[in-house]
mmCIF file of C-alpha atoms in Angstrom:
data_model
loop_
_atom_site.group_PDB
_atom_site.id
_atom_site.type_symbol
_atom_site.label_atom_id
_atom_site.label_comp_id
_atom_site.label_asym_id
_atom_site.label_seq_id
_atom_site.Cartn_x
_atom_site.Cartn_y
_atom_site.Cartn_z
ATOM 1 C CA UNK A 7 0.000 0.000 0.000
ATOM 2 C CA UNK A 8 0.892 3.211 -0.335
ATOM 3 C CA UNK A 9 0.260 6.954 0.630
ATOM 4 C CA UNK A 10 -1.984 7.763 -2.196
ATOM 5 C CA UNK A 11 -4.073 4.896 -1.570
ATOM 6 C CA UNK A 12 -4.336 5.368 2.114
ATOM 7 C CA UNK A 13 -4.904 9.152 1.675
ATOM 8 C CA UNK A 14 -8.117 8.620 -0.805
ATOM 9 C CA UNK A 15 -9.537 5.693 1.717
ATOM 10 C CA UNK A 16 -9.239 7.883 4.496
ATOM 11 C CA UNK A 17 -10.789 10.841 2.862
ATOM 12 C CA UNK A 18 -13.462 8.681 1.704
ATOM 13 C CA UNK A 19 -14.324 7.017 5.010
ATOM 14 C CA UNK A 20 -14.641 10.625 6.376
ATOM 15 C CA UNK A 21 -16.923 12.296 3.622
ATOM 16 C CA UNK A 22 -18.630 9.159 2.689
ATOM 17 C CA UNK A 23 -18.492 9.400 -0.862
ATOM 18 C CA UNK A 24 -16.113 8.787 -3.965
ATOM 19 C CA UNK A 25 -16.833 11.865 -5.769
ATOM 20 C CA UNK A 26 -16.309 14.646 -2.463
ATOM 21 C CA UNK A 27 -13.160 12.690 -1.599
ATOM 22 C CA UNK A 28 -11.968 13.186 -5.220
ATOM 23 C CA UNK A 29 -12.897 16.868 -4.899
ATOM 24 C CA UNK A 30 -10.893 17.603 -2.042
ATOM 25 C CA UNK A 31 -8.013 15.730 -3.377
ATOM 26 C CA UNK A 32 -8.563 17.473 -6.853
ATOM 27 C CA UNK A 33 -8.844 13.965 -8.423
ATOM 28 C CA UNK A 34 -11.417 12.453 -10.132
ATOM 29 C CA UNK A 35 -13.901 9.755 -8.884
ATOM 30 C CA UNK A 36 -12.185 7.006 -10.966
ATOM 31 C CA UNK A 37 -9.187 7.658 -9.572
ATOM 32 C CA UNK A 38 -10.464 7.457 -6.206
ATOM 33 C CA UNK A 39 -11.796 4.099 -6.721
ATOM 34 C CA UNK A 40 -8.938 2.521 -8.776
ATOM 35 C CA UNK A 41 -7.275 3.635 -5.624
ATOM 36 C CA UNK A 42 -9.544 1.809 -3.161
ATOM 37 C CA UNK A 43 -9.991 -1.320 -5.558
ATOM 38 C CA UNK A 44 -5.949 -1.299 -5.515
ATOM 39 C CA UNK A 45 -5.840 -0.950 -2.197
ATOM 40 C CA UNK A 46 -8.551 -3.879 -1.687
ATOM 41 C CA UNK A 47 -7.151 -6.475 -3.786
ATOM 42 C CA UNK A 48 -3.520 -5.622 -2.698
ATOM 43 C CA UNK A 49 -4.732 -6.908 1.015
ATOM 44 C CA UNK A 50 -7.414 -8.663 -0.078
ATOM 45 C CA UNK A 51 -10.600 -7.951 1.392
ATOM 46 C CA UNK A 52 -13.055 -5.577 0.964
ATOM 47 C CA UNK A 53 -12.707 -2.255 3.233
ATOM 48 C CA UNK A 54 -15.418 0.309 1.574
ATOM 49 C CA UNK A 55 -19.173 -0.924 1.229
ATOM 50 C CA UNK A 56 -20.615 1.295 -1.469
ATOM 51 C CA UNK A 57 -24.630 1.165 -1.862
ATOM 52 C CA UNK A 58 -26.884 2.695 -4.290
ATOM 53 C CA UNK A 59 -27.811 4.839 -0.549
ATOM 54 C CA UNK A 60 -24.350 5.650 0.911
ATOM 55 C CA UNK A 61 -20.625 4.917 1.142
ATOM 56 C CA UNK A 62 -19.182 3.264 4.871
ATOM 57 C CA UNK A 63 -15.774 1.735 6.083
ATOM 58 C CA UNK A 64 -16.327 -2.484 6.361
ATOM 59 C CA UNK A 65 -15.523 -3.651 9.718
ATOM 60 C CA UNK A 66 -11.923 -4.125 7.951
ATOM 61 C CA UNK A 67 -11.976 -0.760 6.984
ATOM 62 C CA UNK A 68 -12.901 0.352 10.283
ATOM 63 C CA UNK A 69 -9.653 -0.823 11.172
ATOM 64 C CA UNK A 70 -7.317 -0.203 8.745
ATOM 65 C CA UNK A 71 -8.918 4.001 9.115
ATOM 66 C CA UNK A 72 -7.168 4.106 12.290
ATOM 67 C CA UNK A 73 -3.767 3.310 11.298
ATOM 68 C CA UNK A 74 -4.330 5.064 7.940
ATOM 69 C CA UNK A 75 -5.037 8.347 9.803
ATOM 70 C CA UNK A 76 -1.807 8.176 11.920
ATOM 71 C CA UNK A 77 0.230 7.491 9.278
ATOM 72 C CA UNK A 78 -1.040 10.550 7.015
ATOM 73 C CA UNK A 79 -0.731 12.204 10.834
ATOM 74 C CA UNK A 80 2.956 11.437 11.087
ATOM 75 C CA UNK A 81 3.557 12.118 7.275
ATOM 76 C CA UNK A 82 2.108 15.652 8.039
ATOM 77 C CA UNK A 83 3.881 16.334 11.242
ATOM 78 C CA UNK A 84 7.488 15.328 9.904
ATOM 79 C CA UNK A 85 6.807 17.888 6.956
ATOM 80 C CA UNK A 86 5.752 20.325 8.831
ATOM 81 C CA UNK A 87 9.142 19.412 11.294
ATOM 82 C CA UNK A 88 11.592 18.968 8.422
ATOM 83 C CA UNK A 89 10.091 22.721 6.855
ATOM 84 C CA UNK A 90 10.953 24.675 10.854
ATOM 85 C CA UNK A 91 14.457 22.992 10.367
ATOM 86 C CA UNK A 92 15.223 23.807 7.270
ATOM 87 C CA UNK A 93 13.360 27.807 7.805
ATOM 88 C CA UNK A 94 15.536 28.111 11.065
ATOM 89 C CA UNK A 95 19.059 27.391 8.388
ATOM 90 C CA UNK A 96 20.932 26.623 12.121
ATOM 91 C CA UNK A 97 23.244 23.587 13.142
ATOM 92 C CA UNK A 98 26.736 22.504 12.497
ATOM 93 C CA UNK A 99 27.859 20.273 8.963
ATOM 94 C CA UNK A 100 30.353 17.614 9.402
ATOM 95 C CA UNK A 101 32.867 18.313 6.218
ATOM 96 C CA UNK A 102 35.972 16.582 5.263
ATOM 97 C CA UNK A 103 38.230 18.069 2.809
ATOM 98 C CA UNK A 104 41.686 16.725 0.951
ATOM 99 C CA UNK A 105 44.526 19.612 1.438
ATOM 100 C CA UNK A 106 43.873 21.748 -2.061
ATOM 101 C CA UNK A 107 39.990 22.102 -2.003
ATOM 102 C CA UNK A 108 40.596 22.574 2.002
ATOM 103 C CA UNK A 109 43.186 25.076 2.244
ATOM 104 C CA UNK A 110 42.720 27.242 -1.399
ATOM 105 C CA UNK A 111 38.696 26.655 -2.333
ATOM 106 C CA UNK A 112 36.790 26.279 0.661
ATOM 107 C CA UNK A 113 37.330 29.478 2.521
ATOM 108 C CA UNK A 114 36.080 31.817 -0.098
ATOM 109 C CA UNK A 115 32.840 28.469 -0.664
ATOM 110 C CA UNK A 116 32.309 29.038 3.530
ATOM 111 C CA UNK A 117 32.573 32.840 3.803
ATOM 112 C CA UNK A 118 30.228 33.131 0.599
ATOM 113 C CA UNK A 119 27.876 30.388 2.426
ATOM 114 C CA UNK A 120 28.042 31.857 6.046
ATOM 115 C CA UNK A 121 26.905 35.266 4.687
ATOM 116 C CA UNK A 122 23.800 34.328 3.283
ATOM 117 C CA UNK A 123 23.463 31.217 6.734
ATOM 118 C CA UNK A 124 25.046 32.984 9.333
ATOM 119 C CA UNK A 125 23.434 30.537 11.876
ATOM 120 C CA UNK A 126 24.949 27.558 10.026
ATOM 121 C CA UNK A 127 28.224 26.379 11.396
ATOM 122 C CA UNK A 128 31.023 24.218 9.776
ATOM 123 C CA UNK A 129 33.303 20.921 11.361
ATOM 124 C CA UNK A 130 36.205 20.745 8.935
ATOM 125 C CA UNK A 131 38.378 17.734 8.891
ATOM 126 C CA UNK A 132 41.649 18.380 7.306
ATOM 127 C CA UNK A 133 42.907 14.831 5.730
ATOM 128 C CA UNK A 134 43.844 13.634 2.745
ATOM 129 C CA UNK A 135 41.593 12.481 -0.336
ATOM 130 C CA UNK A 136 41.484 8.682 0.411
ATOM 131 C CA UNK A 137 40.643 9.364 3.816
ATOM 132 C CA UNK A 138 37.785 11.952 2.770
ATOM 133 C CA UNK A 139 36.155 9.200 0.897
ATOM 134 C CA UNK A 140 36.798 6.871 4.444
ATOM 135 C CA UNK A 141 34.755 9.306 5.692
ATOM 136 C CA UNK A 142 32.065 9.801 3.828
ATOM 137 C CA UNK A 143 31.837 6.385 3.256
ATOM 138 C CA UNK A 144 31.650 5.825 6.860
ATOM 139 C CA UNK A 145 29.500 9.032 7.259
ATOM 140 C CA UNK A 146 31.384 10.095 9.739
ATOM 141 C CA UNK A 147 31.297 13.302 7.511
ATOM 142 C CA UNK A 148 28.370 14.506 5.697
ATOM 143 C CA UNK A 149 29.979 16.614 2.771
ATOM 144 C CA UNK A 150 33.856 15.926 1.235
ATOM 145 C CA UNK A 151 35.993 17.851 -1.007
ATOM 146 C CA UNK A 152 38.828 16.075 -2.866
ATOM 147 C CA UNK A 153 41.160 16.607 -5.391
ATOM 148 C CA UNK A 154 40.819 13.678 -7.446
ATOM 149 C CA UNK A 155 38.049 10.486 -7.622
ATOM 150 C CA UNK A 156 38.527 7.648 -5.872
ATOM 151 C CA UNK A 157 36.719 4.161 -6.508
ATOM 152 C CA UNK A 158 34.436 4.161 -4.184
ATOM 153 C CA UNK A 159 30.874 2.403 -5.191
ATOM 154 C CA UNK A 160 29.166 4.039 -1.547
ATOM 155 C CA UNK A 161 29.952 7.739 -2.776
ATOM 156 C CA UNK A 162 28.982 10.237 -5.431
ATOM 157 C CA UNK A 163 31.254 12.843 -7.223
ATOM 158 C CA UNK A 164 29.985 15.686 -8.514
ATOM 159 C CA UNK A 165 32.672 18.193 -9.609
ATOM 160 C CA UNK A 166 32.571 21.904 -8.152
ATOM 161 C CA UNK A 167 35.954 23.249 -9.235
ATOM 162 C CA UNK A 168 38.434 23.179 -11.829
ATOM 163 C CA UNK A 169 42.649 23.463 -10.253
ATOM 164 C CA UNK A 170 45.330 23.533 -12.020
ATOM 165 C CA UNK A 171 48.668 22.045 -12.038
ATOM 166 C CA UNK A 172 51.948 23.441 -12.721
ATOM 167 C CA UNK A 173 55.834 22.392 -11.647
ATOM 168 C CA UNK A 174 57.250 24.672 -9.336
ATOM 169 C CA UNK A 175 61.194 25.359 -9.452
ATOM 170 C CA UNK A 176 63.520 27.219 -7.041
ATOM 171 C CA UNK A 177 63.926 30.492 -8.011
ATOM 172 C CA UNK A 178 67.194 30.395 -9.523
ATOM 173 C CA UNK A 179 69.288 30.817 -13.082
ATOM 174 C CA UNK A 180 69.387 27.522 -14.583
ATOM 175 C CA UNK A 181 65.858 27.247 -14.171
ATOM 176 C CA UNK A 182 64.732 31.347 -15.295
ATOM 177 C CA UNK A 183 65.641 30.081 -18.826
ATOM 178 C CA UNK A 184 62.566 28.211 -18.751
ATOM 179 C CA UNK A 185 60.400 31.646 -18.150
ATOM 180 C CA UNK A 186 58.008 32.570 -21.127
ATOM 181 C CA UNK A 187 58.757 28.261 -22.446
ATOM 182 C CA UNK A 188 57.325 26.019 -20.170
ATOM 183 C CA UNK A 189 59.400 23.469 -18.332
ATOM 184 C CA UNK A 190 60.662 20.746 -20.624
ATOM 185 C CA UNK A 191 59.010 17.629 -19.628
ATOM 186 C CA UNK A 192 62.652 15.268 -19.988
ATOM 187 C CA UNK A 193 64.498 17.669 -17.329
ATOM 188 C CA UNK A 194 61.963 16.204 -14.365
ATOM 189 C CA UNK A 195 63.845 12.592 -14.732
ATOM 190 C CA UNK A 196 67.369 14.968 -13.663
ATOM 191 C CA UNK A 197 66.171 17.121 -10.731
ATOM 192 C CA UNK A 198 65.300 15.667 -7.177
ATOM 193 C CA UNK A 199 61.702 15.444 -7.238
ATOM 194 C CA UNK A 200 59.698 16.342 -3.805
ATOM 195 C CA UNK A 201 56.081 14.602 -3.361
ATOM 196 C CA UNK A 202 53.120 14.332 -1.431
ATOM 197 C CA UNK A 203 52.186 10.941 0.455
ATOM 198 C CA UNK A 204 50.143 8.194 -0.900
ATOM 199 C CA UNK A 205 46.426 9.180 -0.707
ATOM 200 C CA UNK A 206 46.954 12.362 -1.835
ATOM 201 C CA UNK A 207 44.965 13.660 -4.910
ATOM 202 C CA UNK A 208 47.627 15.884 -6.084
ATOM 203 C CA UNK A 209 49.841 12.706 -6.219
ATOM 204 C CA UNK A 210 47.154 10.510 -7.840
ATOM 205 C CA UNK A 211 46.085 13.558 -10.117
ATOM 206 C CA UNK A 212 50.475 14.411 -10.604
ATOM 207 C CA UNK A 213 50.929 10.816 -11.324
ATOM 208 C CA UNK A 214 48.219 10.129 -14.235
ATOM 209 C CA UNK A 215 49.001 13.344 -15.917
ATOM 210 C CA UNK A 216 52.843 12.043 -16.131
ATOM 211 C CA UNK A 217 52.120 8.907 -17.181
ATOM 212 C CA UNK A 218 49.793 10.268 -20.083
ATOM 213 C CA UNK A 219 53.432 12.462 -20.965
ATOM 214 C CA UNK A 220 55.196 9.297 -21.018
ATOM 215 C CA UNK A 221 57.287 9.350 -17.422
ATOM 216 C CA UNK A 222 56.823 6.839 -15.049
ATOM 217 C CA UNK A 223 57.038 7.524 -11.343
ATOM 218 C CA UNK A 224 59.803 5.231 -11.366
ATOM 219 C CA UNK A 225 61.898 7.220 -13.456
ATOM 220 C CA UNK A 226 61.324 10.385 -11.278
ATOM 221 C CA UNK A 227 64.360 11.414 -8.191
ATOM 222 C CA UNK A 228 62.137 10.981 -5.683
ATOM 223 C CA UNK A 229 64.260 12.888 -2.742
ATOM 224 C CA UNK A 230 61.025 13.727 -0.330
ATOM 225 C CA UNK A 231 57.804 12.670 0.067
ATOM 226 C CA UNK A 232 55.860 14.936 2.854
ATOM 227 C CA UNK A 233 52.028 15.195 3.693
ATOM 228 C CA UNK A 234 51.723 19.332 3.829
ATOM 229 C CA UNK A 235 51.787 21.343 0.610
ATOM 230 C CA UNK A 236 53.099 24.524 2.173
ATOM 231 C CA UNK A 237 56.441 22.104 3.340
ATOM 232 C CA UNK A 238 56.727 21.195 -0.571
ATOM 233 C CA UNK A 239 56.879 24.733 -1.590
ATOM 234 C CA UNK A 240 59.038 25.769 1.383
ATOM 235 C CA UNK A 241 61.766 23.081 0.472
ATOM 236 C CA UNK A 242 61.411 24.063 -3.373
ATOM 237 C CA UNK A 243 62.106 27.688 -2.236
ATOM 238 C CA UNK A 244 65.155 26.171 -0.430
ATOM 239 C CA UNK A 245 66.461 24.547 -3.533
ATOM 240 C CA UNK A 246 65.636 20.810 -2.400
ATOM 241 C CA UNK A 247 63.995 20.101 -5.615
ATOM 242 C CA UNK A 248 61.315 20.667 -7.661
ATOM 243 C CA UNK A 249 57.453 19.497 -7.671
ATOM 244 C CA UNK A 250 54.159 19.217 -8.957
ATOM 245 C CA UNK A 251 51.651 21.103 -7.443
ATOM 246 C CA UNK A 252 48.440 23.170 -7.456
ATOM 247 C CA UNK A 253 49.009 26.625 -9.178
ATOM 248 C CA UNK A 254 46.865 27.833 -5.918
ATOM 249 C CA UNK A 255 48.963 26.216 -3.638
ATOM 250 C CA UNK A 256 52.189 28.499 -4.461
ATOM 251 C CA UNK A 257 50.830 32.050 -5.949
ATOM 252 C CA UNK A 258 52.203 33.938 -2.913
ATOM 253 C CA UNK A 259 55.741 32.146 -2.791
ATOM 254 C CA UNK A 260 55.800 32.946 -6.735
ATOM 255 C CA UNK A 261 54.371 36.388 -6.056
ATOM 256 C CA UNK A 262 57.236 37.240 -3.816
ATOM 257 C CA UNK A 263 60.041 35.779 -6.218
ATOM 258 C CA UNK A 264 60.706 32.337 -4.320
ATOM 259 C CA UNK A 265 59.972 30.301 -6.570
ATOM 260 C CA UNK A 266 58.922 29.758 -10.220
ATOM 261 C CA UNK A 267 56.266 27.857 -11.207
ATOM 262 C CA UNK A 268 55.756 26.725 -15.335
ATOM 263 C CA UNK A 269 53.353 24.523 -17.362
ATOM 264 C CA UNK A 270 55.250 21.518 -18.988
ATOM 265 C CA UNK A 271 56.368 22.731 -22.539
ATOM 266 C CA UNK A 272 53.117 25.151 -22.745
ATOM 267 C CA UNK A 273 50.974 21.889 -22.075
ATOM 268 C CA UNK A 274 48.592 23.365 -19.464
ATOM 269 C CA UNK A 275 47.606 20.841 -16.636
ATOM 270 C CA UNK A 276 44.453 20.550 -15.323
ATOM 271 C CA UNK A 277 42.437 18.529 -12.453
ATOM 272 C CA UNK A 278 38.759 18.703 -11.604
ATOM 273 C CA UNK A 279 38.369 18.709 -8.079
ATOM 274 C CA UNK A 280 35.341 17.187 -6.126
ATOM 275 C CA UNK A 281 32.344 17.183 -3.484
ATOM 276 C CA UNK A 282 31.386 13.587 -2.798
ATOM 277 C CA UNK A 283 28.400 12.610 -0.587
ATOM 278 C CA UNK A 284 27.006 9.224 0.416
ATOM 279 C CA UNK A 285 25.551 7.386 -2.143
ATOM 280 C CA UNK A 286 22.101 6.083 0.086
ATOM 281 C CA UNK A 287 22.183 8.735 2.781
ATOM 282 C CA UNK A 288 19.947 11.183 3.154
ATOM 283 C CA UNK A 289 21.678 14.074 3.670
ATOM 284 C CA UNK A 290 20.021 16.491 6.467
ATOM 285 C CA UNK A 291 18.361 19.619 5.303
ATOM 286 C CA UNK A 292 21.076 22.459 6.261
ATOM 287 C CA UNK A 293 24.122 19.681 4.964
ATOM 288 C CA UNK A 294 22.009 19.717 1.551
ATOM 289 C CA UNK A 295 21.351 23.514 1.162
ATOM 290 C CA UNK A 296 25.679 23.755 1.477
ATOM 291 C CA UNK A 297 25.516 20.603 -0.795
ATOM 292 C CA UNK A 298 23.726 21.844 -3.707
ATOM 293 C CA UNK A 299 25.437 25.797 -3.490
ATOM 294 C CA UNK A 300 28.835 24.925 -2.854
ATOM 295 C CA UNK A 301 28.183 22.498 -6.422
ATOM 296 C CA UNK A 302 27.762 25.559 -8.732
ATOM 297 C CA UNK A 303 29.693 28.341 -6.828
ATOM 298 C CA UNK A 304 33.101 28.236 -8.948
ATOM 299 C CA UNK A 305 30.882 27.722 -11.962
ATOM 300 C CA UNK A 306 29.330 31.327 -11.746
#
């Protein structure tokens, strides 16, 4: 059975007739009794005794009306509850985010948000992208940001922004030559290469873009592998090495002339970046009002 069915047998019981039910459920009388002929045959006895003189509930129907009523009742009651929830806009969302949506999207996303919800509040758990989809998975977060798509059969990408990637140098001579060329894809096997950890998106995204350019992650100098981004463009700026990584990630140390940072040979790398949810959970009303605006607000 199901709510239309139980909604036109209750309606019916109460005005007694097919034809004022169907009015005050702007259907029409056939309607109402394919409804009530549904519902009979699906439990399989009769519940409405219709004469040529009036229209009253069987003893089965007598019944079945007061279970009816308190489920259309409680369907009413959690509308009504879900609509003052999601009016009042107030409570805290459970996020995780991976390291580039985290640190370089998200704060504009949340300040844009919180000015429109000021009464919505935000858990943020730093981590990297495997562990975002852990997460979610687990739903011991709500919403998650990451920068790359992970097999995961329990969670749903949709993608919100677009990053890109570009190799960052220390700022010194040998390397200025590439300025106004693009860095030439060979030289990457010759310098000491610095890299995020496993489960990073940069490294998943870094390492499928290389691949596609014909270098293995075998033939790279791996010298460092570290979990923070800002560490991998301090020990670039130091001269360690050089690295793949967000072009968001390293604007201010390139700003102030500490390091360089180049497209490979003019080829111009680019990632979409993520927000995942739970594939069968509902997600609660403020969680899916951040949900569905943080999804289009780097496509404006």
């Amino acid at each position: 059975m199901d709510i239309k069915q139980l909604e036109a047998f209750v309606y019916v019981v109460e005005t007694c007739s097919f034809s004022k039910a169907g009015e005050l459920l702007h259907l029409t009388q056939p309607t109402i009794s394919s409804h009530i002929l549904s519902l009979e045959r699906e439990l399989n006895i009769k519940l409405i005794v219709r004469t040529t003189k009036e229209t009253y509930p069987s003893e089965a129907g007598k019944l079945l009306y007061n279970y009816a009523k308190e489920i259309l009742i409680m369907r009413e009651n959690a509308i009504q509850a879900i609509q003052m929830f999601s009016q009042e806009m107030r409570g805290t969302i459970t996020v995780a985010a991976s390291t580039i949506p985290g640190q370089y999207y998200l704060p504009r996303l949340l300040q844009s948000f919180r000015e429109k919800y000021p009464d919505i509040k935000f858990n943020i758990q730093m981590t990297d992208s495997a562990d975002v989809v852990d997460r979610v998975t687990t739903r011991s977060a709500e919403v998650g940001f990451s920068g790359t798509e992970i097999d995961a059969p329990k969670c749903v990408y949709r993608e919100f922004a677009d990053d890109r990637l570009v190799v960052i140098t220390p700022n010194e001579p040998r390397f200025r030559q590439y300025v106004g060329k693009g860095f030439p894809i060979r030289q990457l096997r010759e310098e000491p290469f610095i890299s995020r950890e496993m489960g990073s998106g940069t490294r998943r995204e870094t390492e499928a873009f290389l691949k596609a350019l014909g270098i293995q992650v075998s033939d790279l100098k791996t010298a460092v592998e570290v979990r923070s981004t800002e560490s991998i463009v301090k020990m670039v700026s130091e001269g360690m090495g050089v690295a793949v990584l967000s072009k968001s990630a390293c604007e201010d140390y390139q700003q102030f002339g500490k390091v360089l940072a180049f497209d490979f040979d003019n080829i111009t790398l680019r990632r979409k970046l993520y927000i995942i949810r739970h594939k069968n959970s509902i997600l609660s009303p403020i969680a899916q009002v951040f949900y569905d605006y943080a999804r289009t607000f780097y496509k404006k």
